[in-house]
PDB file of C-alpha atoms and ligand atoms in Angstrom:
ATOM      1  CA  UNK A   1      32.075 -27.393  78.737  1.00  0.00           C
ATOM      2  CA  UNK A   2      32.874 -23.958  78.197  1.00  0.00           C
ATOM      3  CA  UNK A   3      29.587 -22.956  77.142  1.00  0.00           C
ATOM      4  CA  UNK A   4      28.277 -24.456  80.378  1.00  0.00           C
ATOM      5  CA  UNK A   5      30.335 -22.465  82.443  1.00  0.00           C
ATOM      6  CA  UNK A   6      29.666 -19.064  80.472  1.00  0.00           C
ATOM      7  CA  UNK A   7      26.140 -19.921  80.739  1.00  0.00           C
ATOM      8  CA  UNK A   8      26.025 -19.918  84.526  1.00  0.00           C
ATOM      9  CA  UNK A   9      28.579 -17.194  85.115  1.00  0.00           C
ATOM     10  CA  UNK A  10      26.093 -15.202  83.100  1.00  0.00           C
ATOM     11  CA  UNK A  11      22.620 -16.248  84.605  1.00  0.00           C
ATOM     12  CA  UNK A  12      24.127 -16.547  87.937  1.00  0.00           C
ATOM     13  CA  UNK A  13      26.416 -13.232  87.627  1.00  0.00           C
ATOM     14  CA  UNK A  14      23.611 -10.397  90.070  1.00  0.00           C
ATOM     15  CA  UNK A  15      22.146 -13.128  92.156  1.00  0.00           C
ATOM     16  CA  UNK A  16      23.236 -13.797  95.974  1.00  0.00           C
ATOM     17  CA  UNK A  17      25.352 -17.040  97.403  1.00  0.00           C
ATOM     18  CA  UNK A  18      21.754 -18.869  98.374  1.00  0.00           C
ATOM     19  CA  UNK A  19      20.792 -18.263  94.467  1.00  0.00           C
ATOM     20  CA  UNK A  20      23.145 -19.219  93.024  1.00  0.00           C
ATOM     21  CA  UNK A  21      22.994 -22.370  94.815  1.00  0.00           C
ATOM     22  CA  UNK A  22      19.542 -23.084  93.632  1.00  0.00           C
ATOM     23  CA  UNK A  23      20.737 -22.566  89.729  1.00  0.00           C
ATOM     24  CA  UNK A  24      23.250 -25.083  90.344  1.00  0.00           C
ATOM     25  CA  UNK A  25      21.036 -27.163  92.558  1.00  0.00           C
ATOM     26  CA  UNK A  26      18.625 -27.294  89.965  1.00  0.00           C
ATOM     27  CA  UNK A  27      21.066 -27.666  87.009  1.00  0.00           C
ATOM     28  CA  UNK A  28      22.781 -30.894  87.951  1.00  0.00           C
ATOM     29  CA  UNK A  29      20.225 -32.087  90.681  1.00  0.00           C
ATOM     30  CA  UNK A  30      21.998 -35.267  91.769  1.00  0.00           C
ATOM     31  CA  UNK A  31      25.259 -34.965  90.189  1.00  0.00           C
ATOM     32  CA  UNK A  32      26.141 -31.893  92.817  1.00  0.00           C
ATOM     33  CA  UNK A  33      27.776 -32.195  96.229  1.00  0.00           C
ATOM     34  CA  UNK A  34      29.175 -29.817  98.937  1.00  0.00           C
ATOM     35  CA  UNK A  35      32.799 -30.884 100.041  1.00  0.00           C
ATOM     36  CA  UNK A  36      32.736 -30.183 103.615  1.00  0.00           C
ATOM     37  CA  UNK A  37      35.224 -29.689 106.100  1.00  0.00           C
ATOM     38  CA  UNK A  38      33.194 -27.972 108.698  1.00  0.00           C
ATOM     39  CA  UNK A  39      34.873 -24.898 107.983  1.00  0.00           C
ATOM     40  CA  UNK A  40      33.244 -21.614 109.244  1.00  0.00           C
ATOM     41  CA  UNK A  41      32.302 -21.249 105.410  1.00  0.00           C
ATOM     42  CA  UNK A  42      31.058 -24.397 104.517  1.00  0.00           C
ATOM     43  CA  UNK A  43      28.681 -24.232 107.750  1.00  0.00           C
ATOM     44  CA  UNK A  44      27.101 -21.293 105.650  1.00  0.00           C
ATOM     45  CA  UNK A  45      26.498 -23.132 102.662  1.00  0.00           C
ATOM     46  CA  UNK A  46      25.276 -25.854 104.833  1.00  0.00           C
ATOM     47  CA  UNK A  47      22.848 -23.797 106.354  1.00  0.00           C
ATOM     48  CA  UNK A  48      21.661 -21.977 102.550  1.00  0.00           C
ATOM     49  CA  UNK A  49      21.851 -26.245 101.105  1.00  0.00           C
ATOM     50  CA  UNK A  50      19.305 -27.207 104.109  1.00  0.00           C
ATOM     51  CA  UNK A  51      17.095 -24.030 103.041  1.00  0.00           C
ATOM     52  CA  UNK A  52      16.898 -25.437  99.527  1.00  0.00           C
ATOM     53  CA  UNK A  53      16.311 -28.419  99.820  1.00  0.00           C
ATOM     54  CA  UNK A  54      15.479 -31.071 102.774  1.00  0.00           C
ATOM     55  CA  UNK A  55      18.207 -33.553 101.478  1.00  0.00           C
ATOM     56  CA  UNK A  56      21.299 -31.773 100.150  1.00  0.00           C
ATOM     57  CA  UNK A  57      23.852 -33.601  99.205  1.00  0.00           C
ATOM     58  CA  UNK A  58      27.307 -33.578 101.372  1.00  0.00           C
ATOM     59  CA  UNK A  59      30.625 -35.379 101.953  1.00  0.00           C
ATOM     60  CA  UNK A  60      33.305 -35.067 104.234  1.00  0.00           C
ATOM     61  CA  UNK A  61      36.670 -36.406 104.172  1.00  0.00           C
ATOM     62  CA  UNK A  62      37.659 -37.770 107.400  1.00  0.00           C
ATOM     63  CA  UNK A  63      41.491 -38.486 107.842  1.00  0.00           C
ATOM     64  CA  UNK A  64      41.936 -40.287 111.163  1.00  0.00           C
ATOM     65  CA  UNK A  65      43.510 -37.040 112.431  1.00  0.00           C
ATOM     66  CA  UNK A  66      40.279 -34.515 112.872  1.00  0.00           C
ATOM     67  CA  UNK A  67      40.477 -32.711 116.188  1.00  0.00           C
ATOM     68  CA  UNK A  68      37.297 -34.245 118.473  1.00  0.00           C
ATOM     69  CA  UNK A  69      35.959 -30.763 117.866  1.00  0.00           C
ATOM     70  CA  UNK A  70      35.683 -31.350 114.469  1.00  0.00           C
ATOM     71  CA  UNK A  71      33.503 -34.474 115.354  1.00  0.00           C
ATOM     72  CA  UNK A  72      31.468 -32.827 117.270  1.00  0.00           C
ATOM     73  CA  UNK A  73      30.538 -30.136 114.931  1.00  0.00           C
ATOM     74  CA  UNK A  74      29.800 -32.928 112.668  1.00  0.00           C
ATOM     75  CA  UNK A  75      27.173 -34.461 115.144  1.00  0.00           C
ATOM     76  CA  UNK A  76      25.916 -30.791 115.880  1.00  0.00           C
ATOM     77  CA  UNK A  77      25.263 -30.070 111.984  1.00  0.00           C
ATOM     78  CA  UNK A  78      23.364 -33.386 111.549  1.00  0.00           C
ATOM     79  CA  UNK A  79      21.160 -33.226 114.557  1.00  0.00           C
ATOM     80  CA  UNK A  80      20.290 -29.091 113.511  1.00  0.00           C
ATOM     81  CA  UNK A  81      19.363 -29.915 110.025  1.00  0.00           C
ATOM     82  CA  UNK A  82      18.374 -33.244 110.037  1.00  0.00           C
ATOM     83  CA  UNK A  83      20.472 -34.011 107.755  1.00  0.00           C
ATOM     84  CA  UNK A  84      22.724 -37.269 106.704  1.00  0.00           C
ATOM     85  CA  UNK A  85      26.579 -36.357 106.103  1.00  0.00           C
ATOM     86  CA  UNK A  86      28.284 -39.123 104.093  1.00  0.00           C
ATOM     87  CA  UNK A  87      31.901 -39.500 105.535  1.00  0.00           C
ATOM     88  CA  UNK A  88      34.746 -40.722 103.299  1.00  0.00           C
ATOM     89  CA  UNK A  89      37.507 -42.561 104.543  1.00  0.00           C
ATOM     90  CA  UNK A  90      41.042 -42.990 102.809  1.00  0.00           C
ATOM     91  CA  UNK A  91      42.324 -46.635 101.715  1.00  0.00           C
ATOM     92  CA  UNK A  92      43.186 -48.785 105.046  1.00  0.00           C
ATOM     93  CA  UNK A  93      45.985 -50.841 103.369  1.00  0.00           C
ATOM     94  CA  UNK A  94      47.819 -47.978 101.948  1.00  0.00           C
ATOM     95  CA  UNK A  95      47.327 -46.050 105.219  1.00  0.00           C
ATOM     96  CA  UNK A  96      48.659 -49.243 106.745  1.00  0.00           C
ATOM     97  CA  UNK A  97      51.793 -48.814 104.662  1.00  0.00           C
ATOM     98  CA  UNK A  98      52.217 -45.300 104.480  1.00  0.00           C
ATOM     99  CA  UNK A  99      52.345 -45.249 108.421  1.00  0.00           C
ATOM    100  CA  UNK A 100      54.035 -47.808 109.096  1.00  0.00           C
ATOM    101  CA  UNK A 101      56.552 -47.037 106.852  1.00  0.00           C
ATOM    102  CA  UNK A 102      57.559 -43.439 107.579  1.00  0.00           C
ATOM    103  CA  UNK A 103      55.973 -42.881 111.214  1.00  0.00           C
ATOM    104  CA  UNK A 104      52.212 -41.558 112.671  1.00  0.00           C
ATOM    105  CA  UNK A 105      54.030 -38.181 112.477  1.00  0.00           C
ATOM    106  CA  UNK A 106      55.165 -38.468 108.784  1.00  0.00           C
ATOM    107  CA  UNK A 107      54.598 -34.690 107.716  1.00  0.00           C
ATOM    108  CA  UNK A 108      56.512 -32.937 109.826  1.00  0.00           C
ATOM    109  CA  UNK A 109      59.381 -34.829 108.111  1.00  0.00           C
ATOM    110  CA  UNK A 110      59.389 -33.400 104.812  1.00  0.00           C
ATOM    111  CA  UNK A 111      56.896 -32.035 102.487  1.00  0.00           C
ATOM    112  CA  UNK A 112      57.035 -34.806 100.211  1.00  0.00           C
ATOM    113  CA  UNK A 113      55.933 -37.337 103.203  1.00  0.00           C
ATOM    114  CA  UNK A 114      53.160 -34.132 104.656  1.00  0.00           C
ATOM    115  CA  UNK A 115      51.924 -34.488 100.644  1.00  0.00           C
ATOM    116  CA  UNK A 116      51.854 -38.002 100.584  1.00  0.00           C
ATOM    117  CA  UNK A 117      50.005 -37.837 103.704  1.00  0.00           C
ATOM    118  CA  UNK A 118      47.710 -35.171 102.209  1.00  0.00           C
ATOM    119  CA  UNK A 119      47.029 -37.305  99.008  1.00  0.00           C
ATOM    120  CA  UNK A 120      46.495 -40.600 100.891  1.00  0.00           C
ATOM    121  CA  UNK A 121      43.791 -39.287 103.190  1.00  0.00           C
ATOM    122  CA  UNK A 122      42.817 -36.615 101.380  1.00  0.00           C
ATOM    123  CA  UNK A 123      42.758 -35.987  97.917  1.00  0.00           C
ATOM    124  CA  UNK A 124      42.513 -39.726  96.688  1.00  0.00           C
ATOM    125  CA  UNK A 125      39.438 -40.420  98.515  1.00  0.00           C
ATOM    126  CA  UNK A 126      37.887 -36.649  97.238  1.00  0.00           C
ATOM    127  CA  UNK A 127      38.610 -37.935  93.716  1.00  0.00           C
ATOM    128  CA  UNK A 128      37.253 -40.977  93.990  1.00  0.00           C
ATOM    129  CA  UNK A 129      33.616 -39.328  94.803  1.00  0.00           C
ATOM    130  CA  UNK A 130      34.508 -36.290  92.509  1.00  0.00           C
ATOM    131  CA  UNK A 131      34.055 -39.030  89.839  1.00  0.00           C
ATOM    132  CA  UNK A 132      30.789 -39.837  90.143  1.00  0.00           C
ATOM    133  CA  UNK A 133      29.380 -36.306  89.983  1.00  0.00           C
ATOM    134  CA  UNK A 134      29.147 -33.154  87.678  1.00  0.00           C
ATOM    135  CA  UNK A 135      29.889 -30.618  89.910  1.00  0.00           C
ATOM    136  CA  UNK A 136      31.164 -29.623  93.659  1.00  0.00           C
ATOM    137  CA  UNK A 137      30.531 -26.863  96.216  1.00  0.00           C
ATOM    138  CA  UNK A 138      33.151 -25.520  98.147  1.00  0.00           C
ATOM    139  CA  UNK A 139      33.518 -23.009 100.374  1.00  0.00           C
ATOM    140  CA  UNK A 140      36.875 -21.027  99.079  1.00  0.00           C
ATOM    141  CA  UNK A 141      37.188 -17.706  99.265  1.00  0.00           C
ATOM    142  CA  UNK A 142      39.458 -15.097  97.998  1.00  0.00           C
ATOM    143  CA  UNK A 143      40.671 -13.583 101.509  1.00  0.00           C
ATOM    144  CA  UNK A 144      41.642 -16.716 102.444  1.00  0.00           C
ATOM    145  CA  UNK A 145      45.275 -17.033 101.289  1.00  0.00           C
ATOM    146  CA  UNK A 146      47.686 -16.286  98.834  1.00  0.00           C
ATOM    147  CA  UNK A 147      47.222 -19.602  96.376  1.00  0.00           C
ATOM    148  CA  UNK A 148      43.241 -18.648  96.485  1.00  0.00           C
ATOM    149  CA  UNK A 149      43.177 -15.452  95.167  1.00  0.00           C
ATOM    150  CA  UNK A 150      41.639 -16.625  91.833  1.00  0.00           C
ATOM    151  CA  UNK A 151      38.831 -18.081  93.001  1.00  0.00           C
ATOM    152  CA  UNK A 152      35.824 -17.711  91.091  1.00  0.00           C
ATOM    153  CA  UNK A 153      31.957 -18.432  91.951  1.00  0.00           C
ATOM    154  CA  UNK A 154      31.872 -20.812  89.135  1.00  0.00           C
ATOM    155  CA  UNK A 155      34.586 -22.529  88.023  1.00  0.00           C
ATOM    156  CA  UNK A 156      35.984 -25.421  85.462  1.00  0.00           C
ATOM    157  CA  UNK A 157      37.895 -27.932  87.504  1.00  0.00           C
ATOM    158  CA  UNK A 158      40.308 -29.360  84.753  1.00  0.00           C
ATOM    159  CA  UNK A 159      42.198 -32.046  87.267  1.00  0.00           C
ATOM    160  CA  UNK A 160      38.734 -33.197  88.287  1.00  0.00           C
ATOM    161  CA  UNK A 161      36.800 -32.778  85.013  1.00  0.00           C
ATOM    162  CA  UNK A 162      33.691 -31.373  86.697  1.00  0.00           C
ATOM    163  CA  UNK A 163      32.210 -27.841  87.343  1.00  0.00           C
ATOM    164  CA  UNK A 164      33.450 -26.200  90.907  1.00  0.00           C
ATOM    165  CA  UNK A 165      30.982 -24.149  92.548  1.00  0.00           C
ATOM    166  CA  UNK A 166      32.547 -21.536  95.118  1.00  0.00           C
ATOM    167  CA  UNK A 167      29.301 -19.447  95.822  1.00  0.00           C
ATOM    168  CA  UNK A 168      30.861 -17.444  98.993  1.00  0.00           C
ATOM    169  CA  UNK A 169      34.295 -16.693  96.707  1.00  0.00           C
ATOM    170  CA  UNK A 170      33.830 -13.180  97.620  1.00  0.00           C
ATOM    171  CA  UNK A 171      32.745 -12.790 101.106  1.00  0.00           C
ATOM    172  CA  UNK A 172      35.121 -10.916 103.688  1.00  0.00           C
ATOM    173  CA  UNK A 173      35.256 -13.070 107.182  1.00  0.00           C
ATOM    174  CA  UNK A 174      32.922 -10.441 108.591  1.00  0.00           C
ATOM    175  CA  UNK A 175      30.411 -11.381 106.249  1.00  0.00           C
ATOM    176  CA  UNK A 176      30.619 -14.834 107.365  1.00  0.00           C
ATOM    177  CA  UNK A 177      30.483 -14.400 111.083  1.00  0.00           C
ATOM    178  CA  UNK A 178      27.578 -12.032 110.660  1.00  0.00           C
ATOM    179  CA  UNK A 179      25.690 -14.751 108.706  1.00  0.00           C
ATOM    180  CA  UNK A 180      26.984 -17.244 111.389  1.00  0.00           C
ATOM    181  CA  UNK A 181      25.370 -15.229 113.972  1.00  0.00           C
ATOM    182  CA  UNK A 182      22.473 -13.700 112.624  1.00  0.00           C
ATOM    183  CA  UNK A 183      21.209 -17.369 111.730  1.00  0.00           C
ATOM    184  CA  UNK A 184      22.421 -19.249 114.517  1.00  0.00           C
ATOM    185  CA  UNK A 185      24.833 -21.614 112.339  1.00  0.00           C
ATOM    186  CA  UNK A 186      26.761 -24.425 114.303  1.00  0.00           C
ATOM    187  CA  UNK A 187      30.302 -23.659 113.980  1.00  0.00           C
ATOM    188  CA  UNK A 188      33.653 -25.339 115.559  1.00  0.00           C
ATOM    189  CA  UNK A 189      34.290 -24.404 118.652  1.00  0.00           C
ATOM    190  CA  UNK A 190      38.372 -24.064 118.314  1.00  0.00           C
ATOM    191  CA  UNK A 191      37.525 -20.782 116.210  1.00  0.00           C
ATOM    192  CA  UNK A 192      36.603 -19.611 119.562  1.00  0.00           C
ATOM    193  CA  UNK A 193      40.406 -20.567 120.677  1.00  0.00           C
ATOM    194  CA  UNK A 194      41.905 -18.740 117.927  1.00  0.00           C
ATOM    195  CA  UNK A 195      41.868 -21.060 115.110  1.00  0.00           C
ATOM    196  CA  UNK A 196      40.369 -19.148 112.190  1.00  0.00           C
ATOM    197  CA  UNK A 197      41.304 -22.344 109.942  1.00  0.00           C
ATOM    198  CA  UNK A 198      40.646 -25.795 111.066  1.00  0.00           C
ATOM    199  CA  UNK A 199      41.922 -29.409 109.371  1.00  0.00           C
ATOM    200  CA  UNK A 200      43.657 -32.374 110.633  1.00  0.00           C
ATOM    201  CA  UNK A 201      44.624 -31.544 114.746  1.00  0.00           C
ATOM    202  CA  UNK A 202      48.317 -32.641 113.722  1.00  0.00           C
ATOM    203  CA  UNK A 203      48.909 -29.654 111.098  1.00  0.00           C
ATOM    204  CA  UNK A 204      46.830 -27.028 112.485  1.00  0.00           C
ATOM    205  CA  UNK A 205      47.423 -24.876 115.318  1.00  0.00           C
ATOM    206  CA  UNK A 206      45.656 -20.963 116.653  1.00  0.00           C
ATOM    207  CA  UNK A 207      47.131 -17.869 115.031  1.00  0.00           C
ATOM    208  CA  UNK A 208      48.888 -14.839 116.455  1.00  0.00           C
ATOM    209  CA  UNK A 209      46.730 -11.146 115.830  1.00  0.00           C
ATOM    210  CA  UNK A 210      47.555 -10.216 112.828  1.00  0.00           C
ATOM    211  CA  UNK A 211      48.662 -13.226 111.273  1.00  0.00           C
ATOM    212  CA  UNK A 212      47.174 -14.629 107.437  1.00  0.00           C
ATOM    213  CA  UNK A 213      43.800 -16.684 108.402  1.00  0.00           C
ATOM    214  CA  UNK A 214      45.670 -20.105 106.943  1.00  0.00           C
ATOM    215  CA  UNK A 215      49.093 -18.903 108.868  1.00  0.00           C
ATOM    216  CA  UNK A 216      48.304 -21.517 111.539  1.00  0.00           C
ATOM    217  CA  UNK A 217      47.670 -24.742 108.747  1.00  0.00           C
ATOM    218  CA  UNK A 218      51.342 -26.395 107.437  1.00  0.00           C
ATOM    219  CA  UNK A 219      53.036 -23.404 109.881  1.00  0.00           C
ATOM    220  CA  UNK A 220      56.446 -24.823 109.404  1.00  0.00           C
ATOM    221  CA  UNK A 221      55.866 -24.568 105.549  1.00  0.00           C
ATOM    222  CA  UNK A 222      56.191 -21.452 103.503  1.00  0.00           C
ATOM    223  CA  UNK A 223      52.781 -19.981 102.275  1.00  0.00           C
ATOM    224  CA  UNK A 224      53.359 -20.994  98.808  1.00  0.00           C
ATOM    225  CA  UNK A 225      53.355 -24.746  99.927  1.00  0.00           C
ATOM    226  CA  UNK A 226      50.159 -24.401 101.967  1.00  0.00           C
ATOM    227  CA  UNK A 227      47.325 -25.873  99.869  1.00  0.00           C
ATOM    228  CA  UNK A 228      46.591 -29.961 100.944  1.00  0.00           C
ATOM    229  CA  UNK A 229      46.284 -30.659  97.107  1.00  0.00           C
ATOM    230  CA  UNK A 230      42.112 -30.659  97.019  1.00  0.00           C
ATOM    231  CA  UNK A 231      42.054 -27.592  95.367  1.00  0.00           C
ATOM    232  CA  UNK A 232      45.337 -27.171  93.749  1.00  0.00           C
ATOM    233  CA  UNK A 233      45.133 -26.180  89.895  1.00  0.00           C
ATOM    234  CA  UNK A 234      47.228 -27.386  87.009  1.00  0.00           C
ATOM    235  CA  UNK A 235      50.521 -25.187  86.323  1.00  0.00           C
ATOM    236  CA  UNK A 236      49.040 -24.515  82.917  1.00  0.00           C
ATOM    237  CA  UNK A 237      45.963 -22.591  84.218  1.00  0.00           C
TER     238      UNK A 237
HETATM  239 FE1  LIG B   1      48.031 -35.746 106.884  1.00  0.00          FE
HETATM  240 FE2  LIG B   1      48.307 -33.325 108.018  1.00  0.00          FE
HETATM  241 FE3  LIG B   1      47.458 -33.566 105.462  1.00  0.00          FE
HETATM  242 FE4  LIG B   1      45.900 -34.300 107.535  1.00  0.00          FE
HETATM  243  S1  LIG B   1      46.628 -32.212 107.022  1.00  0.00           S
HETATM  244  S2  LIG B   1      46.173 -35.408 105.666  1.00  0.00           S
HETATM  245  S3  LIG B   1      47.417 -35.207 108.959  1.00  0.00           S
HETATM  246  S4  LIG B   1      49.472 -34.098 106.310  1.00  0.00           S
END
């Protein structure tokens, strides 16, 4: 798998975000998705996916706990691209458990029950469809925080066992919100309310000027802690 990886770091290592997609588009055809949240970023691969091709392929987990926003974005995005979105849910039984066992409000309890919380509606369900394909688009960047400033554009995901494709690993947030704008992306509308980052309504509030883009995600945790497990890499790498 190595040679894989070398092999599209090196054919992919001049080209743009929207050509790089097509190598990997073209590469693994099927067996590639884009993990979206509905993140500022991932509405810009969105938009480069629906330029590609007239049927990309994206997922989305949804917890229980998006903010309506969130949902509506979601509509928005369909209706501009004409595109299907396939929405993953997490397990209802162990949900059922989970809650009812330590509260609706678990993770602001602990960070073992915000984790469990995390890995029950979250990261489960993403592994689950992670197993069925060769390779994933995100949208991580660099900038974003301190645990992501390793990102590469192409990447071997050894807890998933499948390639990781972060085409927009290097872009600054200007970049983004010029892309946003010049091409008249949908976007969520709480980035307009100072949210910069955006998950479950529960564990994400706005951001004070001058504060870390992901200061306002986990905010009682320190930044160290502040990665929902998705893209979390073994302690050996
Ligand atoms: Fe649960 Fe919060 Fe994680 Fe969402 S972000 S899965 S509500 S702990």
């Amino acid at each position: 798998m190595n040679e894989v990886i070398s092999n599209l770091k090196s054919v992919t290592k001049n080209l743009e975000a929207d050509q790089l997609l097509g190598i990997v588009l073209e590469q693994f055809g099927s067996k590639i998705a884009l993990a979206s949240s509905f993140s500022a970023e991932d509405q810009v691969i969105t938009h480069m996916l629906s330029q590609l091709t007239s049927a990309p392929k994206i997922f989305t987990l949804d917890t229980g706990r998006l903010p309506q926003q969130t949902y509506d974005l979601m509509e928005t995005t369909r209706d501009k691209y004409h595109i299907n979105i396939e929405i993953l849910f997490p397990d209802t039984k162990r949900t059922e458990d989970m809650t009812t066992t330590h509260g609706p409000n678990l993770f602001y309890k602990s960070i073992e029950n915000r984790k469990l919380c995390c890995q029950l509606r979250k990261v489960d369900p993403l592994q689950k469809k992670l197993s069925t394909l060769k390779a994933w688009i995100c949208g991580l960047r660099k900038e974003q925080s301190l645990t992501r400033t390793t990102v590469e554009r192409i990447e071997w995901d050894s807890t998933n066992d499948l390639v990781k494709v972060n085409p927009i690993a290097d872009w600054d947030t200007c970049r983004i919100w010029e892309f946003i704008r010049k091409n008249n992306v949908p976007y969520n509308s709480l980035h307009d309310e100072g949210y910069p980052s955006i998950g479950c309504a529960p564990c994400t509030r706005a951001i004070k000027p001058g504060e870390n883009i992901r200061a306002g995600r986990w905010w009682w945790e320190k930044p160290e802690h502040k990665e929902c497990g998705l893209h979390l890499k073994p302690a050996k790498e």
